[in-house]
Amino acid sequence: LARSRGPDGRVFGFDMFRPGLSKPNMKKMLDQVSGTRFERDVKKQTYKFDMTRLFMFYTGSVYPSVKAVRADFDVDSAQKLQSGFRRQQLDLWSTDAAKGWEKTLKQVEIVRPFLNVGAIIVFADFMHRDTCAFVYSVWVPEYLELLTFFPGGAEFFFGLKKPLRAMPVQEGKLVMNQKDANHWREADVR
């Protein structure tokens, strides 16, 4: 997609490079690597298995310019992840949104200044916890427009209508202006 429609390096995504911290995720991982060169390492290391090699093996053969950058979101994520896309403008960004709104916001803040107007933002596992309510109460419809969704995997695709503004957080609470606060209350009622 990036090669056929525009410059290289304009597509970026966040996800864990560990098999997940739940039994169903571990079972899926074991099923997927059964009979492959990675099976022994996954069985031995279980939840500590680093998926970077596996990701690069399968993705790099199809997209040779792909990069994988490992970072800890609570320690060094901004610098490391921004180095992954070299602070270029982004046309497509995706993340696994199966986490609370605070972690999702932290990820958005890393890429926010680099998202082009018209960029596509993909939230996978979007219906998990409070992320959906957060996104709809703070960014839809002023900044984001729903383009399509795939219910099976709960992937929601949004178009960026105008640059996202920074969303300050103080002591685990979102600092919103009155307009945002009213919209949040309306979203809770709906």
Coordinates of C-alpha atoms in Angstrom, one line a residue:
L1 CA 0.0 0.0 0.0
A2 CA 2.7 2.5 1.0
R3 CA 4.8 1.7 -2.0
S4 CA 2.1 1.8 -4.6
R5 CA 0.4 4.9 -3.5
G6 CA 3.1 7.2 -2.1
P7 CA 6.5 7.5 -0.4
D8 CA 8.0 4.7 1.7
G9 CA 7.8 4.9 5.4
R10 CA 4.4 6.5 5.8
V11 CA 2.6 3.5 7.5
F12 CA 3.2 2.8 11.2
G13 CA 1.7 0.6 13.8
F14 CA 2.0 -0.2 17.5
D15 CA 1.5 -3.7 19.0
M16 CA 3.0 -5.9 21.6
F17 CA 5.9 -8.1 20.6
R18 CA 4.9 -10.7 23.2
P19 CA 2.2 -13.3 22.8
G20 CA -0.1 -11.6 25.2
L21 CA -0.7 -12.1 28.8
S22 CA -3.8 -14.3 28.7
K23 CA -4.3 -18.0 28.1
P24 CA -6.4 -17.6 24.9
N25 CA -3.6 -15.5 23.3
M26 CA -1.0 -18.0 24.3
K27 CA -3.0 -20.9 22.8
K28 CA -3.5 -18.9 19.5
M29 CA 0.2 -18.2 19.4
L30 CA 1.1 -21.9 19.9
D31 CA -1.4 -22.9 17.2
Q32 CA 0.1 -20.4 14.8
V33 CA 3.7 -21.5 15.3
S34 CA 3.0 -25.2 15.4
G35 CA 5.4 -26.9 13.0
T36 CA 7.5 -23.8 12.4
R37 CA 11.1 -22.9 13.4
F38 CA 9.6 -20.8 16.2
E39 CA 7.6 -23.5 18.0
R40 CA 10.3 -24.7 20.3
D41 CA 11.2 -21.2 21.5
V42 CA 7.5 -20.3 22.1
K43 CA 6.9 -23.4 24.2
K44 CA 10.1 -22.8 26.2
Q45 CA 9.7 -19.1 26.8
T46 CA 5.8 -18.9 26.7
Y47 CA 4.7 -15.4 27.7
K48 CA 8.3 -14.1 27.6
F49 CA 8.8 -15.0 23.9
D50 CA 10.0 -12.0 21.9
M51 CA 8.0 -11.9 18.7
T52 CA 10.3 -9.5 16.9
R53 CA 12.2 -12.3 15.0
L54 CA 8.9 -14.0 14.0
F55 CA 7.4 -10.7 12.9
M56 CA 10.4 -9.8 10.8
F57 CA 10.7 -13.3 9.3
Y58 CA 7.1 -13.2 8.0
T59 CA 6.6 -9.5 7.3
G60 CA 10.1 -8.7 6.0
S61 CA 9.8 -11.1 3.1
V62 CA 6.7 -9.3 1.8
Y63 CA 7.7 -5.7 2.9
P64 CA 11.5 -5.5 2.8
S65 CA 11.5 -1.9 4.2
V66 CA 9.6 -2.9 7.3
K67 CA 11.2 -2.1 10.7
A68 CA 10.4 -3.3 14.2
V69 CA 11.3 -1.2 17.2
R70 CA 11.0 -2.5 20.7
A71 CA 10.1 -0.1 23.5
D72 CA 8.6 0.0 26.9
F73 CA 5.6 2.4 26.9
D74 CA 6.3 3.3 30.5
V75 CA 10.0 4.1 30.1
D76 CA 11.4 5.0 26.7
S77 CA 8.6 4.6 24.1
A78 CA 8.4 8.1 22.6
Q79 CA 12.1 8.3 21.6
K80 CA 12.4 4.7 20.4
L81 CA 9.2 4.6 18.5
Q82 CA 9.7 7.9 16.9
S83 CA 13.1 6.7 15.8
G84 CA 11.3 3.8 14.0
F85 CA 9.5 6.2 11.6
R86 CA 12.2 8.8 11.7
R87 CA 9.7 11.5 12.6
Q88 CA 8.2 11.4 9.1
Q89 CA 4.6 12.4 8.4
L90 CA 2.3 9.4 8.6
D91 CA -0.6 8.5 6.3
L92 CA -1.7 5.4 8.2
W93 CA -1.2 4.5 11.9
S94 CA -2.6 1.5 13.8
T95 CA -2.5 0.3 17.3
D96 CA -4.0 -2.5 19.4
A97 CA -6.4 -0.5 21.6
A98 CA -7.1 -3.4 24.0
K99 CA -6.1 -1.3 27.0
G100 CA -7.5 1.6 29.0
W101 CA -7.9 5.1 27.5
E102 CA -4.8 6.4 29.3
K103 CA -2.4 4.0 27.5
T104 CA -4.2 4.6 24.2
L105 CA -3.8 8.3 24.7
K106 CA -0.1 7.9 25.5
Q107 CA 0.3 6.0 22.2
V108 CA -1.6 8.6 20.3
E109 CA 0.5 11.4 21.7
I110 CA 3.7 9.7 20.3
V111 CA 2.4 10.0 16.7
R112 CA -0.1 12.9 17.0
P113 CA 2.3 15.6 15.7
F114 CA 3.2 13.4 12.7
L115 CA -0.2 12.4 11.4
N116 CA -1.2 14.0 8.2
V117 CA -4.7 15.4 7.8
G118 CA -6.5 12.6 5.9
A119 CA -4.5 9.9 7.6
I120 CA -6.2 6.7 8.5
I121 CA -6.1 5.7 12.1
V122 CA -6.9 2.0 13.0
F123 CA -7.8 1.0 16.5
A124 CA -7.8 -2.9 16.8
D125 CA -9.7 -4.5 19.7
F126 CA -11.5 -1.1 19.9
M127 CA -14.4 -2.3 22.0
H128 CA -12.1 -3.4 24.9
R129 CA -12.5 -1.6 28.2
D130 CA -13.1 2.2 28.0
T131 CA -11.1 3.1 24.9
C132 CA -14.1 3.3 22.6
A133 CA -16.0 5.7 24.9
F134 CA -12.9 7.8 25.3
V135 CA -12.3 8.1 21.5
Y136 CA -15.9 8.9 20.8
S137 CA -16.2 11.4 23.6
V138 CA -13.0 13.4 22.9
W139 CA -12.2 13.1 19.1
V140 CA -15.4 12.1 17.2
P141 CA -16.8 13.9 15.3
E142 CA -14.6 17.0 15.4
Y143 CA -11.3 15.3 14.7
L144 CA -12.0 11.8 13.6
E145 CA -14.6 10.3 11.2
L146 CA -15.5 6.6 11.3
L147 CA -14.7 5.2 7.8
T148 CA -15.5 1.5 8.4
F149 CA -15.2 -1.3 11.0
F150 CA -14.8 -5.0 11.1
P151 CA -16.7 -6.5 14.0
G152 CA -15.0 -9.9 14.0
G153 CA -11.7 -8.4 15.1
A154 CA -13.2 -5.1 16.3
E155 CA -10.9 -3.1 14.1
F156 CA -12.3 0.5 13.6
F157 CA -10.8 2.7 10.8
F158 CA -11.1 6.5 11.3
G159 CA -10.1 9.3 8.9
L160 CA -8.3 12.3 10.5
K161 CA -10.3 15.4 9.6
K162 CA -8.0 17.9 11.2
P163 CA -4.9 17.8 13.4
L164 CA -5.5 16.2 16.8
R165 CA -4.9 18.6 19.7
A166 CA -2.8 17.6 22.7
M167 CA -4.9 16.1 25.5
P168 CA -3.4 16.9 28.9
V169 CA -3.7 14.4 31.7
Q170 CA -3.2 15.3 35.3
E171 CA -3.2 12.6 38.0
G172 CA -4.9 10.0 35.8
K173 CA -7.7 12.4 34.8
L174 CA -8.2 14.0 31.4
V175 CA -8.1 17.8 31.5
M176 CA -11.0 18.9 29.2
N177 CA -12.5 22.2 28.3
Q178 CA -16.2 22.7 29.0
K179 CA -17.2 21.7 25.5
D180 CA -15.4 18.4 25.9
A181 CA -16.8 17.8 29.3
N182 CA -20.4 18.3 28.0
H183 CA -19.7 16.0 25.1
W184 CA -18.4 13.3 27.6
R185 CA -21.6 13.6 29.6
E186 CA -23.8 13.3 26.5
A187 CA -21.8 10.2 25.4
D188 CA -22.3 8.6 28.8
V189 CA -26.1 9.1 28.5
R190 CA -26.3 7.6 25.0

